Short mmCIF file of C-alpha atoms and ligand atoms in Angstrom, two decimals:
data_model
loop_
_atom_site.label_atom_id
_atom_site.label_comp_id
_atom_site.label_asym_id
_atom_site.label_seq_id
_atom_site.Cartn_x
_atom_site.Cartn_y
_atom_site.Cartn_z
CA MET L 1 0.04 0.36 0.12
CA ILE L 2 1.71 3.38 -0.69
CA SER L 3 0.91 6.32 1.52
CA ASP L 4 -1.43 9.53 0.22
CA LYS L 5 1.90 11.36 0.72
CA VAL L 6 3.89 9.02 -2.15
CA LYS L 7 0.13 9.06 -4.21
CA ASN L 8 0.18 12.94 -4.66
CA ILE L 9 4.37 12.88 -6.14
CA LEU L 10 3.59 11.05 -7.78
CA ASN L 11 0.64 12.41 -9.06
CA GLU L 12 2.64 14.95 -9.42
CA GLN L 13 5.27 13.49 -12.08
CA ILE L 14 3.16 12.35 -14.20
CA ASN L 15 2.77 16.35 -14.28
CA LYS L 16 6.24 16.46 -15.06
CA GLU L 17 6.69 13.83 -17.71
CA PHE L 18 3.39 15.74 -19.54
CA TYR L 19 4.96 19.29 -19.25
CA SER L 20 8.86 17.78 -20.58
CA ALA L 21 6.70 15.96 -24.18
CA TYR L 22 5.37 20.05 -24.46
CA LEU L 23 8.64 20.99 -24.22
CA TYR L 24 10.84 18.21 -26.59
CA LEU L 25 7.34 19.08 -28.59
CA ALA L 26 7.95 23.29 -28.70
CA MET L 27 11.46 22.71 -29.00
CA SER L 28 10.69 20.15 -32.19
CA ALA L 29 8.60 22.76 -33.77
CA TYR L 30 10.76 25.49 -33.28
CA PHE L 31 14.11 23.26 -34.63
CA ASP L 32 11.50 22.24 -37.78
CA ASP L 33 10.18 26.22 -38.80
CA MET L 34 14.72 26.17 -38.95
CA GLY L 35 14.28 24.07 -41.43
CA LEU L 36 16.60 21.55 -39.26
CA TYR L 37 14.29 19.13 -39.69
CA GLY L 38 16.66 16.00 -37.40
CA PHE L 39 17.52 18.50 -34.61
CA ALA L 40 13.25 18.06 -35.29
CA ASN L 41 13.20 14.58 -35.25
CA TRP L 42 14.83 14.17 -32.29
CA THR L 43 13.99 16.25 -29.69
CA LYS L 44 10.04 14.89 -31.65
CA VAL L 45 11.56 11.46 -30.65
CA GLN L 46 12.05 12.80 -27.07
CA ALA L 47 8.80 14.44 -27.04
CA ARG L 48 6.96 10.32 -27.32
CA GLU L 49 9.57 8.97 -24.81
CA GLU L 50 7.94 11.90 -21.96
CA VAL L 51 5.08 10.29 -23.24
CA ASP L 52 5.91 6.49 -21.63
CA HIS L 53 7.78 7.94 -18.36
CA GLY L 54 4.25 9.51 -17.58
CA MET L 55 2.35 6.80 -17.94
CA ILE L 56 4.88 4.34 -17.09
CA ILE L 57 4.16 6.24 -13.35
CA PHE L 58 -0.19 6.12 -14.53
CA ASP L 59 -0.67 1.93 -14.46
CA TYR L 60 1.99 1.89 -11.76
CA ILE L 61 -0.28 3.98 -9.53
CA VAL L 62 -3.53 2.29 -10.54
CA ASP L 63 -1.47 -0.89 -10.74
CA ARG L 64 -1.66 -0.35 -6.08
CA ASP L 65 -5.03 0.74 -6.38
CA LYS L 66 -5.11 4.24 -6.03
CA THR L 67 -6.05 6.97 -7.61
CA VAL L 68 -4.43 8.84 -10.46
CA GLU L 69 -4.96 12.73 -9.95
CA LEU L 70 -3.97 14.39 -13.56
CA LYS L 71 -3.47 18.23 -13.21
CA GLN L 72 -3.63 20.93 -15.80
CA ILE L 73 0.09 21.16 -17.57
CA ASP L 74 2.43 24.29 -18.04
CA VAL L 75 2.49 26.50 -21.49
CA PRO L 76 6.67 25.44 -22.08
CA ASP L 77 8.61 28.59 -23.02
CA THR L 78 10.23 28.86 -26.02
CA ASP L 79 12.17 31.65 -25.75
CA PHE L 80 14.58 29.38 -27.81
CA LYS L 81 18.01 31.23 -29.19
CA SER L 82 20.28 29.21 -30.50
CA PRO L 83 20.41 24.67 -31.22
CA LEU L 84 23.10 25.06 -28.76
CA GLN L 85 20.98 27.51 -26.61
CA VAL L 86 18.15 24.38 -26.82
CA PHE L 87 20.32 22.38 -25.05
CA GLU L 88 21.34 23.74 -22.53
CA LYS L 89 17.34 24.07 -21.75
CA ILE L 90 17.06 21.07 -22.50
CA LEU L 91 19.99 19.86 -19.25
CA GLU L 92 18.82 22.13 -16.79
CA HIS L 93 15.45 21.31 -17.08
CA GLU L 94 16.30 16.66 -17.39
CA ARG L 95 18.85 17.99 -13.46
CA TYR L 96 15.58 20.05 -12.66
CA VAL L 97 14.24 16.43 -13.50
CA THR L 98 16.12 13.84 -12.01
CA SER L 99 16.05 16.92 -8.28
CA LEU L 100 12.12 15.40 -8.82
CA ILE L 101 13.44 12.34 -8.96
CA ASP L 102 15.75 11.93 -6.64
CA SER L 103 12.74 13.35 -4.12
CA ILE L 104 10.33 10.10 -4.91
CA ALA L 105 13.53 8.22 -4.14
CA ASN L 106 14.21 9.53 -0.49
CA LEU L 107 9.89 10.31 -0.30
CA SER L 108 9.16 6.93 -0.97
CA MET L 109 12.50 6.10 2.26
CA ASP L 110 10.65 7.08 4.12
CA GLU L 111 7.26 6.57 4.31
CA CYS L 112 8.89 2.73 3.77
CA ASP L 113 7.46 2.04 1.15
CA LEU L 114 10.33 -0.51 -0.75
CA ALA L 115 7.99 -1.51 -3.71
CA THR L 116 7.56 2.41 -4.64
CA ARG L 117 11.23 2.82 -3.89
CA ASN L 118 12.52 0.22 -6.38
CA PHE L 119 10.32 1.28 -9.56
CA ILE L 120 11.54 4.94 -9.29
CA ASN L 121 15.11 3.07 -9.83
CA TRP L 122 14.30 2.84 -13.72
CA TYR L 123 13.78 6.32 -13.11
CA LEU L 124 16.64 7.24 -11.32
CA LYS L 125 19.55 5.39 -14.38
CA GLU L 126 16.70 6.70 -17.17
CA GLN L 127 17.87 9.90 -15.42
CA VAL L 128 21.72 9.82 -16.32
CA GLU L 129 21.28 8.75 -19.59
CA GLU L 130 18.20 11.55 -20.45
CA GLU L 131 21.61 14.18 -18.94
CA LYS L 132 24.07 12.54 -20.77
CA ASN L 133 22.77 12.54 -24.30
CA ALA L 134 22.03 16.63 -23.64
CA SER L 135 25.65 16.77 -22.96
CA ASP L 136 27.05 14.40 -25.75
CA ILE L 137 24.85 16.65 -27.82
CA ILE L 138 26.57 20.28 -26.08
CA THR L 139 30.30 18.78 -26.37
CA LYS L 140 29.43 18.17 -29.85
CA LEU L 141 27.49 21.99 -30.83
CA LYS L 142 30.44 24.00 -29.04
CA LEU L 143 33.31 21.73 -30.40
CA PHE L 144 32.45 21.76 -33.92
CA GLY L 145 30.34 25.25 -33.54
CA GLU L 146 27.65 25.69 -34.86
CA GLU L 147 28.36 26.53 -38.89
CA LYS L 148 26.18 26.35 -41.64
CA ALA L 149 28.29 22.19 -42.34
CA SER L 150 29.47 21.51 -38.99
CA LEU L 151 25.08 21.88 -37.78
CA TYR L 152 24.89 20.21 -41.58
CA LEU L 153 26.30 17.03 -39.90
CA LEU L 154 24.06 16.73 -36.31
CA ASN L 155 21.20 17.25 -38.13
CA GLU L 156 21.54 13.70 -40.33
CA GLU L 157 23.12 12.34 -36.66
CA LEU L 158 19.95 13.30 -34.93
CA ALA L 159 16.98 12.01 -38.28
CA LYS L 160 19.18 9.23 -37.33
CA ARG L 161 17.19 8.24 -33.56
CA LYS L 162 14.12 6.25 -34.02
CA TYR L 163 11.55 6.35 -31.45
CA HIS L 164 11.59 2.84 -29.56
CA LYS L 165 8.78 2.51 -27.25
CA HIS L 166 10.22 2.88 -23.01
CA GLU L 167 8.76 0.26 -21.16
CA TYR L 168 10.44 -0.66 -17.71
CA SER L 169 11.58 -2.81 -17.12
FE1 FEO G 201 11.16 11.78 -18.36
FE2 FEO G 201 13.59 13.35 -20.08
O1 FEO G 201 12.45 12.87 -18.54
#
């Protein structure tokens, strides 16, 4: 049985994951407008993975016989200035999400809820990957600059990302 405190923080996290999807979709639209279709693809695939993250928590709350509470999704900030600035925003956002996941892990320990503590392990690992992905792209953008030729090559690389349903394991 999960406590109301744990249920509430998990419901909050569903909202944050769906907000993340909105944020990545806004970024995808920005890249699409710029003609950077590979960047647009990468962020759109990420948006779909964020929906999966939200749905996995949704299913967990249902499985634990608690009530899912869907909250209003904030409008994402769309003040995008360049590919590098967008990826810096992504890294900042993912670090924030990591802090939220850490809070769920800590609360589940405080509440002696080992099932939720175990459940959230997958998200802790996922966040390491999410931060690394953004950080790697920032490194490339800084190393090779945002000149047209290097942006073209990175755009081609990011175009290859394919969506695979994110399964909880
Ligand atoms: Fe679901 Fe990007 O964290």
